[in-house]
Coordinates of C-alpha atoms in Angstrom, one line a residue:
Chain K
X242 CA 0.9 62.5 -15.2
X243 CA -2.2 61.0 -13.9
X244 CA -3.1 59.6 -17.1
X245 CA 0.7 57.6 -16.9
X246 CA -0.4 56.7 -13.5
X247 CA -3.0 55.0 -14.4
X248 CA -1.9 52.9 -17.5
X249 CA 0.7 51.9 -15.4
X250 CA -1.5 50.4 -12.7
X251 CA -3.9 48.6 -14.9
X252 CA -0.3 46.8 -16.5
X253 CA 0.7 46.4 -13.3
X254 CA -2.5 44.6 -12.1
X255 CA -3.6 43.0 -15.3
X256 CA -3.5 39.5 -13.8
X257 CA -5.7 40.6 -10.8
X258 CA -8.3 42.3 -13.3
X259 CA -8.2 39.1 -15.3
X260 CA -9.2 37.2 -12.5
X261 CA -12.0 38.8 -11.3
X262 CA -13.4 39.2 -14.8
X263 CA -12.5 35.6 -16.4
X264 CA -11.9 32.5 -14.3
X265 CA -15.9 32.1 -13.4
X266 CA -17.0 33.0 -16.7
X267 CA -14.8 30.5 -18.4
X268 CA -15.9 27.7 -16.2
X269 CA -19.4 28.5 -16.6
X270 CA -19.4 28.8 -20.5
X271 CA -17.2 25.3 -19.9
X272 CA -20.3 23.9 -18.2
X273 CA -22.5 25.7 -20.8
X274 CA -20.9 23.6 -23.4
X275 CA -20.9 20.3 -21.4
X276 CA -24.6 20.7 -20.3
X277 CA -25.6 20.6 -23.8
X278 CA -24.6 17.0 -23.6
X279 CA -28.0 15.7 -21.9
X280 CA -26.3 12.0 -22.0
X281 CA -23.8 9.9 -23.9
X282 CA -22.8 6.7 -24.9
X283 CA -19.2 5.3 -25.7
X284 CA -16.7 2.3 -26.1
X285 CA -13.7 2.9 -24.5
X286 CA -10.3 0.9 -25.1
X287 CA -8.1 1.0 -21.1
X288 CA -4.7 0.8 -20.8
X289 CA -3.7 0.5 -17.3
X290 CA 0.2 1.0 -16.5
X291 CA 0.7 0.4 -12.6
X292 CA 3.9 -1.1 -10.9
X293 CA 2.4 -3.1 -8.4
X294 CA -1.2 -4.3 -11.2
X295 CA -0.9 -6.1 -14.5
X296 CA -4.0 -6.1 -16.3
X297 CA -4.8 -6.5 -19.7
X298 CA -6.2 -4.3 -21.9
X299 CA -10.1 -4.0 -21.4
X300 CA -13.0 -2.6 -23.5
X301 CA -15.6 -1.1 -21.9
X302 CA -19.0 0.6 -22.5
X303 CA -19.7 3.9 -20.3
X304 CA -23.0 5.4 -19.8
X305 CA -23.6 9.0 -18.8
X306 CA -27.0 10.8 -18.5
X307 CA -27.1 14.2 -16.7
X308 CA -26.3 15.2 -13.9
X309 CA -24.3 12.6 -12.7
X310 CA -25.5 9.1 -13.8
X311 CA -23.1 6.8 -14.6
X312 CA -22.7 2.7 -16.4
X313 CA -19.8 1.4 -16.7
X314 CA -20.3 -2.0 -18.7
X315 CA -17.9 -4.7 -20.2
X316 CA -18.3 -7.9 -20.9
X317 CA -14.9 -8.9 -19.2
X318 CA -12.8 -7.8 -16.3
X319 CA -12.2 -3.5 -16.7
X320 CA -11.3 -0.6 -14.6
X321 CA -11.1 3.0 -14.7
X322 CA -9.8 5.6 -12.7
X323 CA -13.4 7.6 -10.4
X324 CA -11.1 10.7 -10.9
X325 CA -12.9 12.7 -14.1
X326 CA -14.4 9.8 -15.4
X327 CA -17.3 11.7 -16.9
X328 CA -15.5 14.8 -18.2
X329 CA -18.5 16.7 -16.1
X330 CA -17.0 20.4 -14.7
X331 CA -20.2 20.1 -12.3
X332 CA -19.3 17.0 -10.9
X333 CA -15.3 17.8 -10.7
X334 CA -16.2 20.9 -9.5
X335 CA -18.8 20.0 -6.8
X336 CA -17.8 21.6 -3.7
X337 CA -17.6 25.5 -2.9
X338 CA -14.9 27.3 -4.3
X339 CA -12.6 30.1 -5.2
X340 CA -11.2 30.2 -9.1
X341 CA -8.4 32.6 -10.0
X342 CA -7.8 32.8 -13.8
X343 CA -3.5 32.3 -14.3
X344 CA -2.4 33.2 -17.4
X345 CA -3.0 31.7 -21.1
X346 CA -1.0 28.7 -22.2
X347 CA 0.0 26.2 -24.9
X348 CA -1.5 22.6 -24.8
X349 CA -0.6 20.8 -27.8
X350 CA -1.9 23.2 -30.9
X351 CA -4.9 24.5 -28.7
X352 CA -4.8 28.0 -26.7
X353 CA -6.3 27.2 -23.2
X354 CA -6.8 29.3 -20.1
X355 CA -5.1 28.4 -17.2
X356 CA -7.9 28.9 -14.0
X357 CA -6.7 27.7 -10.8
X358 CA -9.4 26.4 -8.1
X359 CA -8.9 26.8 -4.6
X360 CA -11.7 25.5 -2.1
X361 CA -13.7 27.8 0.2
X362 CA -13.6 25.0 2.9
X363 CA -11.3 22.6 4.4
X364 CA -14.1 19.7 3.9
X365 CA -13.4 19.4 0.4
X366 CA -12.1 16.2 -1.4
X367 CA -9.8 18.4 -3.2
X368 CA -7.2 20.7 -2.0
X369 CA -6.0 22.3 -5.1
X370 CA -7.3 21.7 -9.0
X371 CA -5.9 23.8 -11.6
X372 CA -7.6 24.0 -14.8
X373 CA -6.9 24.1 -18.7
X374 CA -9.6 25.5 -20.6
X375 CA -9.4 25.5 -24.6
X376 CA -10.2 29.7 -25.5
X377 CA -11.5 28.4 -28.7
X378 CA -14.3 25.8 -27.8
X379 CA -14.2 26.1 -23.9
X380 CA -13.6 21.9 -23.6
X381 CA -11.1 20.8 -21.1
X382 CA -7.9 20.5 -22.2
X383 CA -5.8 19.4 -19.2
X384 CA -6.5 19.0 -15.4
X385 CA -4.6 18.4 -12.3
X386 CA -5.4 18.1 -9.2
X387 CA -4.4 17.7 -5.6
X388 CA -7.0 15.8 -3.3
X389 CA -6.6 14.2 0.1
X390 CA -8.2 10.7 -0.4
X391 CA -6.2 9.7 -4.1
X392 CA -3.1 11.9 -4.1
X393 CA -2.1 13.8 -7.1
X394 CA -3.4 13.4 -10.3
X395 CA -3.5 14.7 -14.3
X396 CA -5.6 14.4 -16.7
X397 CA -5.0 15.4 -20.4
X398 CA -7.7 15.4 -23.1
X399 CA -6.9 14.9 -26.9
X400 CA -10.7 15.6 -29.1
X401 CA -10.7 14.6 -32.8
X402 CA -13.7 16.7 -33.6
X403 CA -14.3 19.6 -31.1
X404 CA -16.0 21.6 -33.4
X405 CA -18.6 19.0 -33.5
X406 CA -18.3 16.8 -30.4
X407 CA -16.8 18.2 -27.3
X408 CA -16.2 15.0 -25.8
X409 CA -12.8 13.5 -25.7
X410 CA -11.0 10.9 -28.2
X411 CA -8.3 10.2 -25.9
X412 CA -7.5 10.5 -22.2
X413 CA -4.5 10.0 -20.2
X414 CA -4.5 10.0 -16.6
X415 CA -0.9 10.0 -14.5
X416 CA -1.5 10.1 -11.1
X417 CA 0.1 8.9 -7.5
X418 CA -1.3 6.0 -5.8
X419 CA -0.7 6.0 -1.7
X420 CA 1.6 3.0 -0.7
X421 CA 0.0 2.2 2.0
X422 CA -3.1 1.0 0.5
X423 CA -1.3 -1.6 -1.1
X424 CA -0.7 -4.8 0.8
X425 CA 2.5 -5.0 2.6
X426 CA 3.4 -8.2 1.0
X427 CA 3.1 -6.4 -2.9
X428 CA 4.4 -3.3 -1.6
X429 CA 7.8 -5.3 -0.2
X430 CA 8.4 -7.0 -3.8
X431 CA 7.9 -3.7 -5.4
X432 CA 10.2 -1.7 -3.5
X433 CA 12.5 -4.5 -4.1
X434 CA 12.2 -4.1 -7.8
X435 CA 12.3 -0.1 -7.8
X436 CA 14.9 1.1 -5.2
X437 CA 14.2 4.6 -6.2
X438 CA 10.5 4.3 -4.8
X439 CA 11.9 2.8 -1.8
X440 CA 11.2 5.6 0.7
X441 CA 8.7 7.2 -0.8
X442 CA 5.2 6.9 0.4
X443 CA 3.6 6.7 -3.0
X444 CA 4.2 5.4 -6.8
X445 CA 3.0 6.5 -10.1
X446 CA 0.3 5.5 -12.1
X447 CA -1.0 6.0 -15.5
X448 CA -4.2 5.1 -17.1
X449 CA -4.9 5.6 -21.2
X450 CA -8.7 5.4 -22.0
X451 CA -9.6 5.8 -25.9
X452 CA -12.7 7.0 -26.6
X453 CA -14.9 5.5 -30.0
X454 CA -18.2 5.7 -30.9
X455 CA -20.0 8.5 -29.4
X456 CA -23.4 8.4 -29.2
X457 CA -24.2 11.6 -28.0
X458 CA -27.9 12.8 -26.8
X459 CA -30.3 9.6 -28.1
X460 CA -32.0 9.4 -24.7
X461 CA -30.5 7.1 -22.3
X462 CA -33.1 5.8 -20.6
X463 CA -33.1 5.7 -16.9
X464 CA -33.4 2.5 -16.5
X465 CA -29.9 1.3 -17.6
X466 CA -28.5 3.0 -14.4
X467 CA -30.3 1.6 -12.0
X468 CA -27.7 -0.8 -11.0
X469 CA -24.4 1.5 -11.1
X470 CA -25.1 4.7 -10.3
Chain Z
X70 CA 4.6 -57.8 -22.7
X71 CA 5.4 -54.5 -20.6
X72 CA 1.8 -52.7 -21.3
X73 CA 0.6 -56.3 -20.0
X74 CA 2.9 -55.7 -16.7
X75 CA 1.3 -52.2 -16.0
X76 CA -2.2 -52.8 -16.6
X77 CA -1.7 -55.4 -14.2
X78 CA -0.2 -52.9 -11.8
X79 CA -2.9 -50.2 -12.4
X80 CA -5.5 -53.4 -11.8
X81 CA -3.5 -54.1 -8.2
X82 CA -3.2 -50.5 -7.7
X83 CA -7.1 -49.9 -8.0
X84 CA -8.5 -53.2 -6.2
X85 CA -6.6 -51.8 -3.1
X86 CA -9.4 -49.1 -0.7
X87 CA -6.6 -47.3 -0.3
X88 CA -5.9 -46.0 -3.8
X89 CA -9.4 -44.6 -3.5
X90 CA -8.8 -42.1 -0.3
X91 CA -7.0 -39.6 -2.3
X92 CA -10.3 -39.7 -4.8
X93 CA -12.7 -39.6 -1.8
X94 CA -10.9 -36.5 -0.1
X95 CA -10.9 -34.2 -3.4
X96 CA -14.4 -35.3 -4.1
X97 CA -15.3 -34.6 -0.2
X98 CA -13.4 -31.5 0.3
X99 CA -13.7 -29.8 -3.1
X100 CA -17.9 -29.6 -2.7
X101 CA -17.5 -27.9 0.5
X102 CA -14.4 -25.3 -0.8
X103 CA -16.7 -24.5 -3.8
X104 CA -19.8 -23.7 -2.0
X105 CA -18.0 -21.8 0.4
X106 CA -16.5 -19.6 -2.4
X107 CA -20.0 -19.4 -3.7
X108 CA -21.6 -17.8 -1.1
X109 CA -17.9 -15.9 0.1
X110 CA -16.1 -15.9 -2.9
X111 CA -17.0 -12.1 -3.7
X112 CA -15.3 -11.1 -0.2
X113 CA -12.4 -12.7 -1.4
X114 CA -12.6 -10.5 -4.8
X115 CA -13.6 -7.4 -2.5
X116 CA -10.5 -8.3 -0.5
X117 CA -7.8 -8.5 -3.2
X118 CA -9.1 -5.8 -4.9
X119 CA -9.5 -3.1 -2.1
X120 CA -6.1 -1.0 -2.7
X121 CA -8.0 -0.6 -6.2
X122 CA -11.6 0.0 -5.3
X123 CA -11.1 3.3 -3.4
X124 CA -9.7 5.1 -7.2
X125 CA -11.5 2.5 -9.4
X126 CA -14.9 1.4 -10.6
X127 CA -14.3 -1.7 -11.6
X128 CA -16.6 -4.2 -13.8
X129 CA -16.2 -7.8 -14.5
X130 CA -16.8 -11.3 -12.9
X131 CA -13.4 -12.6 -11.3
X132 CA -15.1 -14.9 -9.4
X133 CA -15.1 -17.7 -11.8
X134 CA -13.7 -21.5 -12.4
X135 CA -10.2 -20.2 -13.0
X136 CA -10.1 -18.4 -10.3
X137 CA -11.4 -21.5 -7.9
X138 CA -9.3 -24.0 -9.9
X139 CA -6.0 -21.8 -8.7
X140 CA -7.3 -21.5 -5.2
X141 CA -7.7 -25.1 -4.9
X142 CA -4.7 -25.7 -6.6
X143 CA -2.8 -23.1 -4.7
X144 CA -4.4 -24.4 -1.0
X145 CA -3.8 -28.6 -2.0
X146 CA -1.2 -29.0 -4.1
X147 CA 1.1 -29.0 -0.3
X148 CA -1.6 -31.5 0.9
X149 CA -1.5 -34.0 -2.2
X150 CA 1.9 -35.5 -1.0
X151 CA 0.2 -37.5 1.5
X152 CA -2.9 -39.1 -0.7
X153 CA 0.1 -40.2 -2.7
X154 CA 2.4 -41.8 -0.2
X155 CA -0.2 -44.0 0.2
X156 CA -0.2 -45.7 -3.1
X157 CA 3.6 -45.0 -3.3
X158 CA 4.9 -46.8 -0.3
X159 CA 2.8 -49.5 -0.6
X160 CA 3.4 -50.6 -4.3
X161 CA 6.9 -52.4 -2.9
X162 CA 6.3 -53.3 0.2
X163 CA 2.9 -54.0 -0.1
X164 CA 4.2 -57.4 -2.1
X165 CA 6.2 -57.9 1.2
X166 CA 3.5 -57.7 3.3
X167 CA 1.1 -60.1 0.9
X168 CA 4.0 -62.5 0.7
X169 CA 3.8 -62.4 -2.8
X170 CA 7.4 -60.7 -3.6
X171 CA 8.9 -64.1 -4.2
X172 CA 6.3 -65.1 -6.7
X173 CA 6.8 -62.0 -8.3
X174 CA 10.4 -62.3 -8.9
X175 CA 10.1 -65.7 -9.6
X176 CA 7.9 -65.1 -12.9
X177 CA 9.4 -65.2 -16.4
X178 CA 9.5 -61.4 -16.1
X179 CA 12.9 -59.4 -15.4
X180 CA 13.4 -57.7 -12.1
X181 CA 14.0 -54.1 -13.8
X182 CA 10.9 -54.7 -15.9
X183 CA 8.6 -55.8 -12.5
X184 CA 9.8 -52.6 -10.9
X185 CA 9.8 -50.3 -13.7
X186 CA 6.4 -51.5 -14.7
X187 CA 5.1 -50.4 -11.0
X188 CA 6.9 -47.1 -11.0
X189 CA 5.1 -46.4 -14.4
X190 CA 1.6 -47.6 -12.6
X191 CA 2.3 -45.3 -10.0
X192 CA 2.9 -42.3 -12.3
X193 CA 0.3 -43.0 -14.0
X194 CA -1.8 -43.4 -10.8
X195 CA -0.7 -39.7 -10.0
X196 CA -1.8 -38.3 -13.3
X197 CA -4.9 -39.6 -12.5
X198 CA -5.6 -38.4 -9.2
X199 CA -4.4 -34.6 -10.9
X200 CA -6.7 -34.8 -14.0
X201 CA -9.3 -35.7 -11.2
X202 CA -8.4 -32.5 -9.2
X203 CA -8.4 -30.3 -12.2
X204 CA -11.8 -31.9 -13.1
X205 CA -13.4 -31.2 -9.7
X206 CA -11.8 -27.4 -9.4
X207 CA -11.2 -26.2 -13.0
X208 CA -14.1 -28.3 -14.9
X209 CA -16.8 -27.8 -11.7
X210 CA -15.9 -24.5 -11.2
X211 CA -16.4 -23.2 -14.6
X212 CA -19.6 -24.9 -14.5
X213 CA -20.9 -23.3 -11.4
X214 CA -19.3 -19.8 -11.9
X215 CA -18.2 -19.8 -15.4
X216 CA -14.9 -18.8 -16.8
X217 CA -13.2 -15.1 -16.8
X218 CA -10.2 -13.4 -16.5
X219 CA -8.1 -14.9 -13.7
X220 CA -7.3 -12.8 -10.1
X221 CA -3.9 -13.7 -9.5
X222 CA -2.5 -12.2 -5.8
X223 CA 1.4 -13.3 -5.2
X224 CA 3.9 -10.3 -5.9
X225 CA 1.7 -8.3 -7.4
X226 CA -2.1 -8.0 -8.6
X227 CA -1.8 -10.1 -11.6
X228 CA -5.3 -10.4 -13.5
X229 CA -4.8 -12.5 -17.0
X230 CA -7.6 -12.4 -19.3
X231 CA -9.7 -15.7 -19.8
X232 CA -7.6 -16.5 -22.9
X233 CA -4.1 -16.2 -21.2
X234 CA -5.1 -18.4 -19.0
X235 CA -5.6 -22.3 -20.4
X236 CA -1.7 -23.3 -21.1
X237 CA -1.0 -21.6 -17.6
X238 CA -3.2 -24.3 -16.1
X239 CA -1.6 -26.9 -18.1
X240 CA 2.0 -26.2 -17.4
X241 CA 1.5 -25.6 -13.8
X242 CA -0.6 -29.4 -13.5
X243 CA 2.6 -30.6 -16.0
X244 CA 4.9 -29.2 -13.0
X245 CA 2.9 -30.4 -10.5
X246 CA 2.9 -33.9 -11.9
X247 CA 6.7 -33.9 -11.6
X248 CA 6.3 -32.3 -8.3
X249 CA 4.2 -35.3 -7.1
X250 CA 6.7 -38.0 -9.1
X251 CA 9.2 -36.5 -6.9
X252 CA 7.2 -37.4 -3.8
X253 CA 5.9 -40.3 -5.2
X254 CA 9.7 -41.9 -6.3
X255 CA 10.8 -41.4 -2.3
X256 CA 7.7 -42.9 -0.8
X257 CA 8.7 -45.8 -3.7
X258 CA 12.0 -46.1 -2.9
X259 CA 11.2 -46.9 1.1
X260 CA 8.9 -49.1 -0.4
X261 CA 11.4 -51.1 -2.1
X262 CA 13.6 -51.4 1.1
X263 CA 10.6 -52.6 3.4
X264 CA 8.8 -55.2 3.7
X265 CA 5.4 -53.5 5.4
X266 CA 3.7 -49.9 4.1
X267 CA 3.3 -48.5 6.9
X268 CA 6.6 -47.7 7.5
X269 CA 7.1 -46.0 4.0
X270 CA 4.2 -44.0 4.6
X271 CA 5.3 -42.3 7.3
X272 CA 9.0 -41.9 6.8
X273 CA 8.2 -40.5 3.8
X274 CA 5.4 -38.0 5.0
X275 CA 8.4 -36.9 8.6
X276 CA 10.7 -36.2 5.7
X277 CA 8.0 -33.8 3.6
X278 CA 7.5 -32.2 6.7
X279 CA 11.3 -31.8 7.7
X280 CA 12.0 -30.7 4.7
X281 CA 9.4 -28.5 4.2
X282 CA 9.6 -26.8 7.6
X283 CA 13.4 -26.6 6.7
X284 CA 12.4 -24.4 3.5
X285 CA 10.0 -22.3 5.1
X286 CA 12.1 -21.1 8.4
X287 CA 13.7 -17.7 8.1
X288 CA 17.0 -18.6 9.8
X289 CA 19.9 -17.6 8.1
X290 CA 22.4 -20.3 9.0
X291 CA 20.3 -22.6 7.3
X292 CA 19.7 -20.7 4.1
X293 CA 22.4 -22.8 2.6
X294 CA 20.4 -25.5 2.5
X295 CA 17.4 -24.7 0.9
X296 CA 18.0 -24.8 -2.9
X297 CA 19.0 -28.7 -1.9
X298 CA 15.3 -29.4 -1.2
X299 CA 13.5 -30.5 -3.4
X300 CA 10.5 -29.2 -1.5
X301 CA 11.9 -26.0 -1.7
X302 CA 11.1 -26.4 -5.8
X303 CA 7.1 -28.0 -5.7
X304 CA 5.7 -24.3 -5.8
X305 CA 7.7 -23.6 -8.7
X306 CA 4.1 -24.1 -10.7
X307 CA 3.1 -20.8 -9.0
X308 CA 6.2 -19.5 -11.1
X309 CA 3.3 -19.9 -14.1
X310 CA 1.0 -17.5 -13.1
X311 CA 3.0 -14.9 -13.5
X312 CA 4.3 -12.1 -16.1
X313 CA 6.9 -12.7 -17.6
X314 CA 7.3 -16.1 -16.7
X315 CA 10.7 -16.6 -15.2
X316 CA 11.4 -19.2 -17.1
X317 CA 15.0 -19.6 -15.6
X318 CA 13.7 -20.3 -12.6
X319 CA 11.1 -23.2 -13.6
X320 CA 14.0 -24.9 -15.3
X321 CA 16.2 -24.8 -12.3
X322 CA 13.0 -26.3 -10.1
X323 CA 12.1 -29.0 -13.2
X324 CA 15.8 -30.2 -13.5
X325 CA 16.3 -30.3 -9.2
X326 CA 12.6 -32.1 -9.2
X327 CA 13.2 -34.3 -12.5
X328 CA 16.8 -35.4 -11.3
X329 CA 15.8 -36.6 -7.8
X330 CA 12.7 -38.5 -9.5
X331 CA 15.1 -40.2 -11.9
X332 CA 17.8 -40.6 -8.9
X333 CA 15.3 -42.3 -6.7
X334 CA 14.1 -44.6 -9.1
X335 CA 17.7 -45.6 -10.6
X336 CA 18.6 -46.1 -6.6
X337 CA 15.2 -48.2 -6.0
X338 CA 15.9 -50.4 -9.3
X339 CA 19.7 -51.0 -8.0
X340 CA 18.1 -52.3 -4.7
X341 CA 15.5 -54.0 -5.7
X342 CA 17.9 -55.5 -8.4
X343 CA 20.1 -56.7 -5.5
X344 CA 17.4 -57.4 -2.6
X345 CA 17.9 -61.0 -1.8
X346 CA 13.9 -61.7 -1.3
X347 CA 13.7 -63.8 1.4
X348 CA 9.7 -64.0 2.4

């Protein structure tokens, strides 16, 4: 009888078990994997898809170095989205927090762990960041986020290697942009044009970065952040 | 023959001082516009782009001759009305005024082909004083600051890259051209009813300003009204700078703006073709 008892309260809390035991250890083997990347080089192709921005497609050059230095270059006009632009789980995740693994789930053809970040205090940028892990080569798959300054957004990662290169060869970020940061003048002629964004306080977004060349651990030096960090 | 007739305009046209002001005021003003932008030009950049600044890093120069030959464009296109009235409405009366209108008509030379020969002349006089604009803004800005993808702010945040940009230019300085005809075949067409300038001049510049006050006030009752003036149509080069084009709407503005350039000349030859010229 006791023996029943106890089966049935490990099925019963399976998810809490998992939590405990997983979600930290995932993100850390995560940031195992992406530490191994001391810096990296790569030419990126930017869609940006905006109602109230046209811009044209832009090629661009990004520099990243460990911890946290970044280059953008281009030769022309380019922008990309701050939110996850250097795929680091240190820098997403650089505030104090609580992670809770959810459940296992489908992304594309890849198994990924589903962790779900909560922050320990209310001074965060981010209120709530939930995480999809690939099981097989612990890269991020998918991430979305809630944070008080930029709204919502989503990011999800395609790799065409991740056996060998565990950076990304596409992204695609969705996210909400706050209306009222737009000038009222723009914001007038696009509610004009979209009546079903009329009351809303925010409109969507989407970014598509391709990723080429990788030039992965050749020794950036220093020097070429000095300007854009 | 007629070639003959409107290099001799153009030569009366440019011996007069006045031809000249409209030269003078881009060549004054644009110096001081262009070293403004290029010691403030980036807070205009940092301005437009500050809804995107907050969620992007972005890269690039905007800050370049495209973008100061639109500014310029954008800020005295409304202004370049009144350099031309002054060439326009005094091409007519200006023969008045010398007391050389009964010379003129007494030549060899038909009265159609006198008037349509200073009509061209002052056309041609307009074209110049736009290449001239373009020169100062779009030539002297690339120079200084180089060329780029071009900033657009109207509707929405519009930024065409560098190649995208060049027949934009052209069409809206085509545009602007009949804009200015427009202006140019009113200030004419006082011109051929007077016999002193001044006058011309200034009826010419109340009516820009009636009309354009007319366009721009927000009062319903009068709303009617608006697609009548032909002031309401001189942005329509704005209409260029845009994507997609609304290409419907440019050739609503070109055939209001084209028709009352032809109808003011057709109505200035029918006077002029009946004036009894008595000085």
């Amino acid at each position: 009888m006791f023996r029943i008892l106890l089966i049935a309260l490990l099925f019963l809390s399976n998810d809490a078990f998992t939590q405990d035991k997983d979600a930290d250890e995932i993100i850390k083997k995560m940031q195992t994997v992406f530490d191994g990347i001391k810096d990296y080089k790569v030419d990126m192709t930017i869609s940006v898809d905006m109602s109230f921005l046209k811009v044209p497609k832009s090629k661009a050059t990004l520099y990243f170095k460990q911890p946290d230095k970044v280059k953008l270059d281009s030769k022309g006009f380019a922008m990309l989205p701050k939110e996850g632009l250097t795929f680091s789980p240190g820098k997403m995740l650089d505030f104090a927090y609580s992670a809770f693994y959810i459940k296992e789930e489908k992304v594309g053809e890849s198994n990924t762990h589903v962790i779900k970040i909560i922050p320990d205090a209310d001074s965060a940028r981010v209120l709530l960041t939930t995480l999809w892990v690939d099981s097989k080569f612990n890269i991020l798959r998918k991430i979305k986020s809630t944070t008080k300054s930029a709204g919502e957004f989503e990011i999800e990662l395609t790799y065409a290697d991740p056996a060998n290169i565990k950076l990304p060869s596409t992204a695609e970020l969705t996210f909400t942009f706050d209306q009222n940061k737009i000038p009222a003048r723009i914001r007038e002629e696009i509610q004009k044009e979209s009546k079903d964004q009329k009351n809303q306080n925010s409109m969507n977004g989407k970014v598509t970065i391709r990723y080429e060349n990788y030039s992965i651990n050749k020794g950036l030096p220093d020097d070429l952040f000095k300007e854009d960090q | 023959m007629f070639g003959k007739l409107i290099s001799i305009e153009l030569y009366k046209i440019f011996r007069k001082w006045r031809t000249y002001i409209g030269f003078i005021a881009i060549g004054v003003l644009l110096p001081i516009i262009l070293t403004a932008l290029y010691y403030e030009g980036s807070n205009y950049i940092n301005f437009s782009m500050r809804a995107l600044k907050g969620s992007f890093l972005v890269v690039g120069n905007l800050l370049n001759g495209y973008l100061v030959g639109y500014l310029i464009l954008q800020a005295l296109i409304i202004h370049i009305p009144f350099l031309i009235v002054l060439v326009g409405g005094d091409l007519m009366a200006g023969e008045a005024t010398a007391g050389t209108y009964r010379m003129l008509a007494i030549r060899p030379v038909s009265r159609f082909k006198i008037l349509t020969a200073k009509y061209l002349s002052g056309i041609m006089y307009i074209g110049i004083l736009l290449l001239f604009l373009a020169f100062m803004s779009i030539g002297v800005g690339s120079i200084i600051f180089g060329t780029g993808e071009l900033l657009v702010y109207s509707n929405k945040i519009y930024i065409f890259p560098a190649s995208d940009v060049i027949w934009r230019f052209l069409l809206s300085y085509m545009f602007a051209m009949l804009s200015m005809s427009t202006v140019f075949g009113l200030s004419f067409l006082f011109s051929s009813i007077v016999e002193n300038a001044i006058g011309p001049i200034v009826a010419t510049m109340a009516l820009i300003i009636i009309f354009i006050i007319l366009s721009a006030l927000p009062i319903e009752s009068l709303a009617w009204i608006k697609p009548y003036l032909f002031t309401n149509h001189m942005n329509g080069w704005m209409t260029f700078f845009a994507d997609p084009v609304d290409w419907s709407e440019i050739t609503e503005s070109a055939l209001v703006l084209g028709a009352h350039s032809v109808g003011l000349y057709l109505v200035s030859l029918i006077l002029f073709l009946k004036k009894d010229i008595l000085s």
